[in-house]
Tab-separated table of C-alpha atoms and ligand atoms in Angstrom:
chain	number	residue	atom	x	y	z
H	1	MET	CA	0.000	0.000	0.000
H	2	ASP	CA	1.215	3.486	-0.774
H	3	THR	CA	2.242	5.434	2.275
H	4	ASP	CA	0.317	8.557	1.288
H	5	VAL	CA	-3.161	7.046	1.590
H	6	ASP	CA	-4.931	5.956	4.767
H	7	ALA	CA	-6.885	3.228	3.022
H	8	GLU	CA	-6.999	1.865	-0.500
H	9	ILE	CA	-10.720	1.243	-0.771
H	10	VAL	CA	-13.181	3.069	1.448
H	11	ILE	CA	-16.842	2.096	1.487
H	12	VAL	CA	-19.176	4.651	3.045
H	13	GLY	CA	-22.109	3.088	4.931
H	14	ALA	CA	-22.496	-0.307	6.578
H	15	GLY	CA	-26.027	-1.031	5.376
H	16	ILE	CA	-26.908	-3.979	3.163
H	17	CYS	CA	-25.039	-2.538	0.188
H	18	GLY	CA	-21.859	-1.452	1.984
H	19	LEU	CA	-21.510	-4.765	3.810
H	20	ALA	CA	-22.240	-6.760	0.661
H	21	THR	CA	-19.629	-4.750	-1.235
H	22	ALA	CA	-16.981	-5.289	1.443
H	23	LEU	CA	-17.821	-9.001	1.550
H	24	ALA	CA	-17.748	-9.383	-2.237
H	25	LEU	CA	-14.343	-7.668	-2.340
H	26	HIS	CA	-13.114	-9.821	0.540
H	27	ARG	CA	-14.130	-12.977	-1.354
H	28	LYS	CA	-11.936	-11.639	-4.161
H	29	ARG	CA	-9.113	-11.090	-1.679
H	30	ILE	CA	-9.377	-7.325	-1.955
H	31	LYS	CA	-9.233	-5.388	1.299
H	32	SER	CA	-11.546	-2.525	2.132
H	33	VAL	CA	-12.631	-0.342	5.042
H	34	VAL	CA	-16.284	0.418	5.772
H	35	LEU	CA	-17.147	3.691	7.515
H	36	GLU	CA	-20.487	3.767	9.330
H	37	ARG	CA	-21.910	6.808	11.062
H	38	SER	CA	-23.978	4.831	13.613
H	39	GLU	CA	-22.548	3.450	16.837
H	40	ILE	CA	-23.367	-0.085	15.792
H	41	VAL	CA	-24.154	-1.917	12.592
H	42	ARG	CA	-27.904	-2.217	12.505
H	43	ALA	CA	-30.716	-2.407	10.051
H	44	THR	CA	-34.032	-0.725	10.660
H	45	GLY	CA	-37.256	-1.900	9.089
H	46	ALA	CA	-37.853	-5.333	10.650
H	47	ALA	CA	-37.564	-7.640	7.647
H	48	ILE	CA	-36.796	-7.728	3.968
H	49	ILE	CA	-38.272	-9.835	1.197
H	50	VAL	CA	-35.577	-11.601	-0.796
H	51	GLN	CA	-36.620	-13.111	-4.109
H	52	ALA	CA	-34.846	-15.644	-6.314
H	53	ASN	CA	-32.382	-13.138	-7.825
H	54	GLY	CA	-31.415	-12.002	-4.326
H	55	TRP	CA	-30.779	-15.582	-3.226
H	56	ARG	CA	-28.563	-16.163	-6.239
H	57	ALA	CA	-26.595	-13.076	-5.238
H	58	LEU	CA	-26.373	-14.199	-1.590
H	59	ASP	CA	-25.091	-17.582	-2.784
H	60	GLU	CA	-22.371	-15.771	-4.744
H	61	LEU	CA	-21.386	-14.080	-1.489
H	62	GLY	CA	-21.258	-17.494	0.163
H	63	ILE	CA	-23.901	-16.737	2.810
H	64	GLY	CA	-27.056	-18.080	1.151
H	65	SER	CA	-27.146	-21.387	2.990
H	66	THR	CA	-26.594	-19.825	6.439
H	67	LEU	CA	-29.396	-17.347	5.820
H	68	ARG	CA	-31.820	-19.954	4.467
H	69	GLU	CA	-31.815	-21.530	7.910
H	70	THR	CA	-33.238	-18.350	9.420
H	71	ALA	CA	-36.352	-17.991	7.257
H	72	ILE	CA	-38.994	-20.316	5.864
H	73	GLN	CA	-39.722	-20.474	2.168
H	74	ILE	CA	-42.924	-18.731	1.077
H	75	GLN	CA	-44.906	-21.128	-1.131
H	76	ARG	CA	-47.811	-19.103	-2.448
H	77	GLY	CA	-49.642	-15.813	-2.303
H	78	ARG	CA	-53.244	-14.780	-1.784
H	79	PHE	CA	-54.798	-11.396	-2.451
H	80	ILE	CA	-57.923	-10.444	-0.520
H	81	SER	CA	-59.992	-7.472	-1.593
H	82	LEU	CA	-62.101	-6.064	1.224
H	83	ASN	CA	-63.826	-3.466	-0.937
H	84	GLU	CA	-66.837	-5.616	-1.724
H	85	VAL	CA	-69.570	-6.658	0.713
H	86	GLU	CA	-68.053	-10.136	0.773
H	87	PRO	CA	-64.242	-10.357	0.637
H	88	MET	CA	-62.944	-11.515	-2.740
H	89	GLU	CA	-59.877	-13.740	-2.926
H	90	PHE	CA	-57.383	-14.382	-5.714
H	91	PRO	CA	-54.392	-16.674	-5.446
H	92	PHE	CA	-51.079	-15.464	-6.863
H	93	GLY	CA	-47.883	-17.334	-7.447
H	94	VAL	CA	-44.564	-16.435	-5.889
H	95	ASN	CA	-41.359	-17.168	-7.705
H	96	LYS	CA	-39.123	-20.148	-7.023
H	97	GLU	CA	-37.288	-18.884	-3.993
H	98	PHE	CA	-39.061	-16.294	-1.912
H	99	ARG	CA	-38.251	-15.700	1.741
H	100	CYS	CA	-38.549	-12.923	4.220
H	101	LEU	CA	-35.336	-12.301	6.188
H	102	LYS	CA	-34.951	-10.497	9.457
H	103	ARG	CA	-32.779	-7.518	8.574
H	104	THR	CA	-30.676	-8.061	11.675
H	105	ASP	CA	-29.892	-11.613	10.515
H	106	LEU	CA	-28.842	-10.379	7.096
H	107	VAL	CA	-26.475	-7.641	8.271
H	108	LYS	CA	-25.092	-9.785	11.098
H	109	VAL	CA	-24.179	-12.667	8.794
H	110	MET	CA	-22.526	-10.249	6.367
H	111	ALA	CA	-20.600	-8.437	9.103
H	112	ASP	CA	-19.527	-11.726	10.750
H	113	ASN	CA	-17.976	-12.874	7.480
H	114	LEU	CA	-15.740	-9.808	7.196
H	115	PRO	CA	-12.222	-9.686	8.661
H	116	THR	CA	-12.198	-7.982	12.056
H	117	GLY	CA	-11.450	-4.299	11.851
H	118	THR	CA	-13.107	-3.854	8.447
H	119	ILE	CA	-15.998	-1.824	9.844
H	120	ARG	CA	-15.367	1.473	11.634
H	121	THR	CA	-18.458	2.692	13.427
H	122	ASN	CA	-19.103	6.206	14.769
H	123	CYS	CA	-17.606	7.585	11.621
H	124	GLN	CA	-19.721	9.926	9.562
H	125	VAL	CA	-18.531	11.144	6.192
H	126	LEU	CA	-19.597	14.695	5.385
H	127	SER	CA	-18.305	14.934	1.850
H	128	VAL	CA	-15.769	13.636	-0.631
H	129	GLU	CA	-13.528	15.736	-2.850
H	130	LEU	CA	-10.968	14.823	-5.458
H	131	ASP	CA	-7.474	16.088	-4.770
H	132	PRO	CA	-6.632	18.501	-7.608
H	133	VAL	CA	-3.073	17.140	-7.846
H	134	THR	CA	-3.160	13.419	-7.046
H	135	LYS	CA	-6.812	13.044	-8.212
H	136	PHE	CA	-7.377	10.692	-5.269
H	137	PRO	CA	-10.456	11.255	-3.113
H	138	HIS	CA	-10.378	12.927	0.301
H	139	LEU	CA	-13.105	12.159	2.790
H	140	MET	CA	-14.131	14.878	5.238
H	141	LEU	CA	-15.259	13.247	8.462
H	142	SER	CA	-17.598	14.786	11.016
H	143	ASN	CA	-14.897	14.628	13.697
H	144	GLY	CA	-12.786	17.041	11.678
H	145	SER	CA	-10.325	14.494	10.292
H	146	VAL	CA	-9.617	14.071	6.613
H	147	LEU	CA	-9.072	10.588	5.268
H	148	GLN	CA	-7.229	9.933	2.022
H	149	ALA	CA	-8.265	6.972	-0.059
H	150	LYS	CA	-7.581	5.658	-3.524
H	151	VAL	CA	-11.118	4.564	-4.167
H	152	VAL	CA	-14.438	5.522	-2.560
H	153	ILE	CA	-17.688	3.601	-2.931
H	154	GLY	CA	-20.692	5.482	-1.554
H	155	CYS	CA	-23.204	3.027	-0.089
H	156	ASP	CA	-24.730	5.591	2.233
H	157	GLY	CA	-28.380	5.095	1.372
H	158	VAL	CA	-31.219	7.334	0.225
H	159	ASN	CA	-29.845	10.571	1.671
H	160	SER	CA	-26.355	9.869	0.376
H	161	ALA	CA	-23.718	12.516	0.950
H	162	ILE	CA	-21.546	10.987	-1.767
H	163	ALA	CA	-24.356	11.176	-4.354
H	164	SER	CA	-24.149	14.972	-4.270
H	165	MET	CA	-20.772	14.659	-6.037
H	166	PHE	CA	-22.775	13.439	-9.013
H	167	GLY	CA	-25.209	16.332	-8.937
H	168	LEU	CA	-27.745	14.139	-7.149
H	169	HIS	CA	-28.527	16.326	-4.203
H	170	ARG	CA	-30.921	15.405	-1.447
H	171	THR	CA	-33.276	18.009	-2.838
H	172	THR	CA	-33.719	16.032	-6.057
H	173	LEU	CA	-35.407	13.253	-4.078
H	174	ARG	CA	-39.180	13.079	-4.347
H	175	LEU	CA	-41.836	11.650	-2.075
H	176	PHE	CA	-44.526	9.125	-2.861
H	177	SER	CA	-47.910	10.095	-1.364
H	178	THR	CA	-47.987	6.639	0.180
H	179	SER	CA	-46.102	5.868	3.357
H	180	VAL	CA	-45.300	2.459	4.815
H	181	ALA	CA	-45.351	1.082	8.327
H	182	ARG	CA	-43.572	-2.186	9.054
H	183	GLY	CA	-43.250	-4.489	12.014
H	184	PHE	CA	-43.099	-7.935	13.522
H	185	THR	CA	-45.661	-9.907	15.468
H	186	ASN	CA	-44.590	-12.891	17.499
H	187	TYR	CA	-46.891	-15.874	18.051
H	188	PRO	CA	-45.365	-17.879	20.924
H	189	ASN	CA	-47.502	-20.936	20.090
H	190	GLY	CA	-47.079	-20.732	16.335
H	191	HIS	CA	-49.087	-18.588	13.921
H	192	ARG	CA	-50.941	-21.075	11.654
H	193	PHE	CA	-50.482	-18.816	8.598
H	194	SER	CA	-48.542	-21.638	6.927
H	195	SER	CA	-46.085	-20.400	4.313
H	196	GLU	CA	-48.390	-17.975	2.609
H	197	PHE	CA	-47.868	-14.332	1.595
H	198	VAL	CA	-51.209	-12.580	2.111
H	199	MET	CA	-52.098	-9.128	0.798
H	200	MET	CA	-55.304	-7.431	1.899
H	201	SER	CA	-56.620	-4.251	0.405
H	202	LYS	CA	-59.404	-1.867	1.327
H	203	GLY	CA	-59.593	1.496	-0.402
H	204	GLN	CA	-56.086	2.940	-0.351
H	205	VAL	CA	-54.928	0.868	2.605
H	206	GLN	CA	-53.011	-2.332	1.986
H	207	LEU	CA	-51.704	-4.886	4.444
H	208	GLY	CA	-49.038	-7.447	3.590
H	209	ARG	CA	-48.315	-10.406	5.868
H	210	LEU	CA	-45.430	-12.844	5.497
H	211	PRO	CA	-44.166	-15.501	7.892
H	212	VAL	CA	-40.446	-15.352	8.713
H	213	THR	CA	-40.446	-18.471	10.914
H	214	ASP	CA	-43.168	-20.648	12.448
H	215	LYS	CA	-43.589	-18.082	15.201
H	216	LEU	CA	-42.578	-14.766	13.711
H	217	VAL	CA	-44.596	-12.793	11.178
H	218	TYR	CA	-43.526	-9.697	9.228
H	219	TRP	CA	-46.199	-7.274	8.103
H	220	PHE	CA	-46.368	-3.952	6.301
H	221	VAL	CA	-49.153	-1.441	5.855
H	222	THR	CA	-49.192	1.079	3.026
H	223	ARG	CA	-51.583	4.014	3.125
H	224	LEU	CA	-51.682	7.634	2.055
H	225	ARG	CA	-49.388	9.855	4.085
H	226	THR	CA	-51.288	12.054	6.538
H	227	SER	CA	-50.319	15.369	8.103
H	228	LYS	CA	-50.117	13.509	11.417
H	229	ASP	CA	-47.379	11.151	10.214
H	230	SER	CA	-44.539	13.608	10.780
H	231	LYS	CA	-45.625	14.011	14.416
H	232	ILE	CA	-45.959	10.338	15.256
H	233	TRP	CA	-43.105	8.700	13.406
H	234	LYS	CA	-40.892	8.528	16.462
H	235	ASP	CA	-43.559	7.026	18.700
H	236	PRO	CA	-44.424	3.367	18.007
H	237	VAL	CA	-47.506	3.437	20.263
H	238	LEU	CA	-48.991	6.307	18.266
H	239	ILE	CA	-48.002	4.698	14.976
H	240	ARG	CA	-49.796	1.513	15.913
H	241	GLN	CA	-52.861	3.428	17.023
H	242	SER	CA	-52.955	5.412	13.796
H	243	LEU	CA	-52.513	2.253	11.691
H	244	MET	CA	-55.387	0.515	13.426
H	245	GLU	CA	-57.587	3.536	12.786
H	246	SER	CA	-56.840	3.411	9.060
H	247	MET	CA	-57.421	-0.363	9.069
H	248	LYS	CA	-61.071	-0.194	10.083
H	249	GLY	CA	-62.953	-2.991	8.309
H	250	PHE	CA	-59.963	-5.372	8.182
H	251	PRO	CA	-60.522	-8.881	9.609
H	252	GLU	CA	-60.126	-9.372	13.351
H	253	GLU	CA	-57.121	-11.641	12.759
H	254	ALA	CA	-55.310	-8.728	11.103
H	255	MET	CA	-56.255	-6.300	13.874
H	256	GLU	CA	-55.015	-8.751	16.482
H	257	MET	CA	-51.706	-9.032	14.645
H	258	MET	CA	-51.357	-5.249	14.825
H	259	ARG	CA	-52.354	-5.114	18.495
H	260	ASN	CA	-49.706	-7.713	19.370
H	261	SER	CA	-46.941	-6.259	17.223
H	262	LYS	CA	-43.535	-5.654	18.791
H	263	LEU	CA	-43.140	-1.958	19.490
H	264	SER	CA	-39.355	-2.011	19.230
H	265	PHE	CA	-39.531	-3.048	15.565
H	266	LEU	CA	-42.381	-0.787	14.521
H	267	HIS	CA	-41.461	1.889	11.987
H	268	LEU	CA	-43.271	4.367	9.827
H	269	THR	CA	-41.369	5.469	6.728
H	270	GLU	CA	-41.848	8.189	4.151
H	271	LEU	CA	-41.004	6.804	0.758
H	272	LYS	CA	-38.393	8.729	-1.166
H	273	TYR	CA	-37.385	8.037	-4.728
H	274	ARG	CA	-35.461	9.583	-7.557
H	275	PRO	CA	-37.099	9.606	-10.988
H	276	PRO	CA	-36.021	6.431	-12.814
H	277	TRP	CA	-34.794	8.380	-15.871
H	278	ASP	CA	-32.119	10.018	-13.683
H	279	LEU	CA	-30.432	6.623	-13.858
H	280	LEU	CA	-30.182	6.836	-17.624
H	281	PHE	CA	-28.679	10.283	-17.898
H	282	ASN	CA	-26.057	10.206	-15.191
H	283	ASN	CA	-22.507	9.041	-15.151
H	284	PHE	CA	-22.084	7.484	-11.743
H	285	ARG	CA	-18.320	7.712	-11.671
H	286	LYS	CA	-16.226	10.712	-10.873
H	287	GLY	CA	-12.506	10.018	-10.723
H	288	THR	CA	-12.205	6.950	-8.531
H	289	VAL	CA	-15.503	7.522	-6.734
H	290	THR	CA	-18.757	5.706	-7.442
H	291	ILE	CA	-22.004	4.912	-5.644
H	292	ALA	CA	-24.161	1.809	-5.179
H	293	GLY	CA	-27.394	0.647	-3.567
H	294	ASP	CA	-30.001	3.197	-2.498
H	295	ALA	CA	-27.430	5.967	-2.870
H	296	MET	CA	-27.591	5.337	-6.608
H	297	HIS	CA	-31.173	4.176	-7.072
H	298	PRO	CA	-33.651	4.993	-4.305
H	299	THR	CA	-36.843	3.433	-5.668
H	300	GLY	CA	-39.422	2.858	-2.963
H	301	PRO	CA	-40.274	-0.689	-1.916
H	302	PHE	CA	-43.001	-1.519	-4.419
H	303	VAL	CA	-41.330	-4.443	-6.149
H	304	ALA	CA	-39.384	-5.477	-3.017
H	305	GLN	CA	-36.074	-5.417	-4.873
H	306	GLY	CA	-34.061	-2.498	-3.450
H	307	GLY	CA	-32.043	-4.680	-1.097
H	308	SER	CA	-31.441	-7.435	-3.638
H	309	ALA	CA	-30.444	-4.869	-6.267
H	310	SER	CA	-27.915	-3.479	-3.770
H	311	ILE	CA	-26.376	-6.938	-3.369
H	312	GLU	CA	-26.293	-7.343	-7.153
H	313	ASP	CA	-24.522	-3.973	-7.391
H	314	ALA	CA	-21.951	-5.216	-4.869
H	315	ILE	CA	-21.209	-8.379	-6.830
H	316	VAL	CA	-20.867	-6.654	-10.186
H	317	LEU	CA	-18.696	-3.929	-8.683
H	318	ALA	CA	-16.348	-6.378	-6.957
H	319	ARG	CA	-16.143	-8.517	-10.092
H	320	CYS	CA	-15.224	-5.536	-12.279
H	321	LEU	CA	-12.624	-4.320	-9.799
H	322	ALA	CA	-11.108	-7.760	-9.308
H	323	GLN	CA	-10.830	-8.284	-13.060
H	324	LYS	CA	-8.791	-5.097	-13.413
H	325	VAL	CA	-6.613	-5.839	-10.418
H	326	PHE	CA	-5.864	-9.423	-11.410
H	327	ASP	CA	-5.452	-8.641	-15.098
H	328	ASN	CA	-2.550	-6.475	-14.118
H	329	LYS	CA	-0.690	-8.793	-11.807
H	330	ASN	CA	0.023	-12.269	-10.634
H	331	LYS	CA	-3.313	-13.632	-9.427
H	332	THR	CA	-2.358	-14.641	-5.922
H	333	GLU	CA	-0.461	-11.569	-4.932
H	334	GLU	CA	-2.241	-8.585	-3.466
H	335	THR	CA	-1.998	-5.804	-5.958
H	336	ALA	CA	-2.102	-2.109	-5.321
H	337	ILE	CA	-4.942	-0.449	-7.158
H	338	ASN	CA	-4.166	2.493	-9.336
H	339	SER	CA	-6.611	5.088	-10.528
H	340	ALA	CA	-6.747	3.874	-14.130
H	341	MET	CA	-7.771	0.399	-12.993
H	342	ALA	CA	-10.460	1.749	-10.687
H	343	GLU	CA	-11.836	4.130	-13.308
H	344	GLU	CA	-12.123	1.414	-15.934
H	345	ALA	CA	-13.650	-0.998	-13.439
H	346	PHE	CA	-16.230	1.547	-12.277
H	347	ASP	CA	-17.187	2.479	-15.840
H	348	GLN	CA	-17.794	-1.178	-16.552
H	349	TYR	CA	-19.815	-1.563	-13.330
H	350	VAL	CA	-21.981	1.476	-14.073
H	351	LYS	CA	-22.596	0.222	-17.593
H	352	GLU	CA	-23.557	-3.280	-16.429
H	353	ARG	CA	-25.962	-2.009	-13.791
H	354	LYS	CA	-27.612	0.845	-15.635
H	355	MET	CA	-30.519	-0.851	-17.418
H	356	ARG	CA	-31.176	-3.390	-14.669
H	357	ASN	CA	-31.542	-0.646	-12.089
H	358	PHE	CA	-33.526	1.529	-14.473
H	359	TRP	CA	-36.166	-1.155	-15.114
H	360	LEU	CA	-36.439	-2.062	-11.433
H	361	SER	CA	-36.775	1.556	-10.541
H	362	PHE	CA	-39.325	2.220	-13.309
H	363	HIS	CA	-41.476	-0.754	-12.286
H	364	SER	CA	-41.432	0.320	-8.641
H	365	PHE	CA	-42.236	3.891	-9.691
H	366	LEU	CA	-45.315	2.766	-11.638
H	367	VAL	CA	-46.636	0.582	-8.811
H	368	GLY	CA	-46.034	3.415	-6.346
H	369	LYS	CA	-47.806	5.961	-8.528
H	370	LYS	CA	-50.725	3.573	-8.989
H	371	LEU	CA	-51.143	3.431	-5.202
H	372	ASP	CA	-50.697	7.183	-4.889
H	373	THR	CA	-53.431	8.225	-7.270
H	374	THR	CA	-57.150	8.537	-6.650
H	375	SER	CA	-57.830	9.115	-10.343
H	376	SER	CA	-59.172	6.048	-12.100
H	377	ILE	CA	-57.955	7.402	-15.452
H	378	ILE	CA	-54.338	7.645	-14.261
H	379	ARG	CA	-54.629	4.213	-12.707
H	380	PHE	CA	-55.904	2.824	-15.992
H	381	ILE	CA	-53.006	4.397	-17.912
H	382	ILE	CA	-50.468	3.008	-15.440
H	383	LEU	CA	-51.999	-0.463	-15.662
H	384	ALA	CA	-51.857	-0.284	-19.445
H	385	ILE	CA	-48.164	0.675	-19.381
H	386	MET	CA	-47.414	-2.048	-16.853
H	387	SER	CA	-49.198	-4.769	-18.766
H	388	THR	CA	-47.195	-3.817	-21.852
H	389	LEU	CA	-43.764	-3.445	-20.286
H	390	PHE	CA	-43.979	-5.934	-17.440
H	391	ARG	CA	-46.216	-8.661	-18.790
H	392	ASP	CA	-44.346	-11.146	-16.608
H	393	PRO	CA	-44.831	-9.697	-13.108
H	394	ASP	CA	-41.865	-11.709	-11.788
H	395	TRP	CA	-39.438	-10.677	-14.532
H	396	HIS	CA	-37.180	-9.038	-11.955
H	397	SER	CA	-36.615	-12.174	-9.905
H	398	ARG	CA	-35.459	-14.231	-12.892
H	399	TYR	CA	-32.371	-12.062	-13.282
H	400	HIS	CA	-28.896	-13.353	-12.525
H	401	CYS	CA	-26.164	-10.816	-11.916
H	402	GLY	CA	-23.507	-13.388	-12.819
H	403	ASN	CA	-20.745	-14.978	-10.818
H	404	LEU	CA	-18.660	-13.006	-8.415
X	501	FAD	C1	-40.627	0.386	3.607
X	501	FAD	C2	-39.535	-0.285	2.857
X	501	FAD	C3	-39.624	-1.650	2.594
X	501	FAD	C4	-38.629	-2.284	1.856
X	501	FAD	N1	-38.755	-3.601	1.593
X	501	FAD	C5	-37.816	-4.216	0.839
X	501	FAD	C6	-37.927	-5.591	0.553
X	501	FAD	O1	-38.862	-6.250	0.997
X	501	FAD	N2	-36.972	-6.172	-0.235
X	501	FAD	C7	-35.918	-5.450	-0.727
X	501	FAD	O2	-35.067	-6.018	-1.417
X	501	FAD	N3	-35.781	-4.142	-0.452
X	501	FAD	C8	-36.698	-3.515	0.321
X	501	FAD	N4	-36.561	-2.197	0.610
X	501	FAD	C9	-35.390	-1.477	0.071
X	501	FAD	C10	-34.157	-1.738	0.915
X	501	FAD	O3	-34.429	-1.529	2.267
X	501	FAD	C11	-33.037	-0.818	0.486
X	501	FAD	O4	-32.902	-0.856	-0.912
X	501	FAD	C12	-31.718	-1.214	1.111
X	501	FAD	O5	-31.800	-1.147	2.510
X	501	FAD	C13	-30.612	-0.305	0.604
X	501	FAD	O6	-29.425	-0.590	1.280
X	501	FAD	P1	-28.235	0.441	1.307
X	501	FAD	O7	-27.154	-0.232	2.014
X	501	FAD	O8	-28.019	0.978	-0.060
X	501	FAD	O9	-28.776	1.681	2.151
X	501	FAD	P2	-29.133	1.752	3.712
X	501	FAD	O10	-29.755	0.494	4.149
X	501	FAD	O11	-29.888	3.014	3.882
X	501	FAD	O12	-27.726	1.869	4.440
X	501	FAD	C14	-26.966	3.043	4.419
X	501	FAD	C15	-25.976	2.991	5.578
X	501	FAD	O13	-25.088	4.091	5.461
X	501	FAD	C16	-24.979	4.769	6.701
X	501	FAD	N5	-24.684	6.170	6.357
X	501	FAD	C17	-25.515	7.051	5.779
X	501	FAD	N6	-24.896	8.219	5.571
X	501	FAD	C18	-23.633	8.084	6.035
X	501	FAD	C19	-22.511	8.940	6.089
X	501	FAD	N7	-22.571	10.188	5.626
X	501	FAD	N8	-21.356	8.477	6.645
X	501	FAD	C20	-21.283	7.200	7.110
X	501	FAD	N9	-22.316	6.336	7.079
X	501	FAD	C21	-23.491	6.767	6.540
X	501	FAD	C22	-26.321	4.553	7.349
X	501	FAD	O14	-26.239	4.699	8.758
X	501	FAD	C23	-26.632	3.125	6.942
X	501	FAD	O15	-26.071	2.183	7.816
X	501	FAD	C24	-37.526	-1.539	1.374
X	501	FAD	C25	-37.421	-0.185	1.657
X	501	FAD	C26	-38.414	0.447	2.389
X	501	FAD	C27	-38.277	1.915	2.669
X	502	NAG	C1	-11.866	10.679	13.349
X	502	NAG	O1	-12.344	9.376	12.955
X	502	NAG	C2	-11.404	8.599	12.239
X	502	NAG	C3	-12.067	7.331	11.774
X	502	NAG	O2	-12.832	6.712	12.754
X	502	NAG	C4	-10.187	8.318	13.121
X	502	NAG	O3	-9.234	7.563	12.412
X	502	NAG	C5	-9.591	9.644	13.556
X	502	NAG	O4	-8.534	9.416	14.449
X	502	NAG	C6	-10.630	10.529	14.226
X	502	NAG	N1	-10.059	11.843	14.452
X	502	NAG	C7	-10.213	12.518	15.574
X	502	NAG	C8	-9.601	13.886	15.607
X	502	NAG	O5	-10.810	12.057	16.536
X	503	NAG	C1	3.776	-14.771	-8.698
X	503	NAG	O1	4.700	-14.203	-9.590
X	503	NAG	C2	6.055	-14.482	-9.274
X	503	NAG	C3	6.951	-13.790	-10.272
X	503	NAG	O2	6.279	-12.852	-11.012
X	503	NAG	C4	6.319	-15.972	-9.288
X	503	NAG	O3	7.657	-16.264	-8.930
X	503	NAG	C5	5.377	-16.650	-8.323
X	503	NAG	O4	5.523	-18.047	-8.412
X	503	NAG	C6	3.941	-16.277	-8.663
X	503	NAG	N1	3.073	-16.881	-7.677
X	503	NAG	C7	2.208	-17.803	-7.965
X	503	NAG	C8	1.536	-18.453	-6.823
X	503	NAG	O5	1.948	-18.115	-9.107
C-alpha cells in the first residue's frame, strides 16, 4: 500500500449494500474499510423480502445457505380485496425462492464474514472531494479528520452525501404520497399462517403479511401519508394506534396481529425516490468515486427489490474491480490499485448495472404511482403501461447478476 493514503478502498455506509460490497471484495481477496456513522451496525425496518435473484446473489457471497436456515420459504400468495360486501380472494404465485429475512440476521451474517477491523463505526462522512493534484479522493469526516483513499464507494443510502458529487442532491429526491409502516408480530404458540404471503386491500390501505419463521410474522401497511405522520413517526404506540384507525374494516385476525406487534420493531417510513430516468442520464463515476445501492437508485419498496439490487450492485462492482486488479498482476499476490484500474472498473460496473436498475426503478415507480393516485384514469393508464412493459410480473426475480 502506498504510504500517502490511509486506506486503499473506502466504502461509506455499513447497510446492506456497503456490507455486501466489502464481503464481495473480501471474497476476491481485496481489502476494504467500511465507515459507518452509527454506533453499531444495525438495520431498521424489521424484515426484507428476498426473491430468487437475491438468493442467487447471496449464494455468490457465500452466505445463502446460512441465511436460508433463518427464514422459511414462502410457497404461495393470496390477495384479498375487502372493498366488496363479501371479501374476494385471488391466489397469486410467488417465484421459485421467496423468503422474508430479518434484517438483523442479514447484516449480522454479512458483518460476521468480514475480517475484524473492516468496519469502523461512529464515523460519519460529510463529503468527498478529489485532490486537484493526485486526483485521489479525500473524505471529510464529522470529527474534523480528513481521510485519504484511492477509491471511494458510496453506499450511504437514500440521503447519500456521496451522491451529491454526481449532482444528485438530497433536494432532487421526491416523495410518494404513500407511506409504509412495518413491524413484527410474534406468536409464541405458532401462527398457523402456513407459508403464505397474504395481501389485503381496502380502499387505499393495503396490508401485507409474510411468515419469517413458524412463530414470527412480518407485516407492512401502506396508506396515504397524513399530516399527522410527521408528528408520530418517532412514537411506536402512536403509529400503531394510527394504523389501526386506518385499518377499520380489516378482519379481526389482522387487527389482532397489529395489536400484538412488537413496538421495538415498529417503523413508519416516508417513501423517497429519484425519478427512474435520472439513472439513464447520469454518469455514476467521478474520478475513482462511485455509488451503489439506495445511494444510486432509491426506488421505494413496491417491487421489493431495493435490497437485492444493492447486493447485485456489490457483486458486479467487486467482479469488475477484481478483473482489473488481477489482469494487471500475478493472481495470488495482493496488488495495489491504481486510478486507471479503478476508473475502468467503475465504468464497466456502471454500464452493467444501468438498465437493470432503471427497469427495477421504473417498475417500482409505476406501482407506487398507482397506489398514490385517486384518479381512475391515471390508474388505468399506469396499468396499461405495466401490462405492456412488465407482462411477466416476476421478470425481476429471474435475473442473474452473474458470478462473483
Ligand atoms: C418500507 C420499505 C420496505 C422495503 N422492503 C424491501 C424488501 O422487501 N426487499 C428489498 O429487497 N428491499 C426492500 N426495501 C429497500 C431496501 O431496504 C433498500 O434498498 C436497502 O436497505 C438499501 O441498502 P443500502 O445499504 O443501499 O442503504 P441503507 O440500508 O440506507 O444503508 C446506508 C448505511 O449508510 C450509513 N450512512 C448514511 N450516511 C452516512 C454517512 N454520511 N457516513 C457514514 N455512514 C453513513 C447509514 O447509517 C446506513 O447504515 C424496502 C425499503 C423500504 C423503505
Ligand atoms: C476521526 O475518525 C477517524 C475514523 O474513525 C479516526 O481515524 C480519527 O482518528 C478521528 N479523528 C479525531 C480527531 O478524533
Ligand atoms: C507470482 O509471480 C512471481 C513472479 O512474477 C512468481 O515467482 C510466483 O511463483 C507467482 N506466484 C504464484 C503463486 O503463481
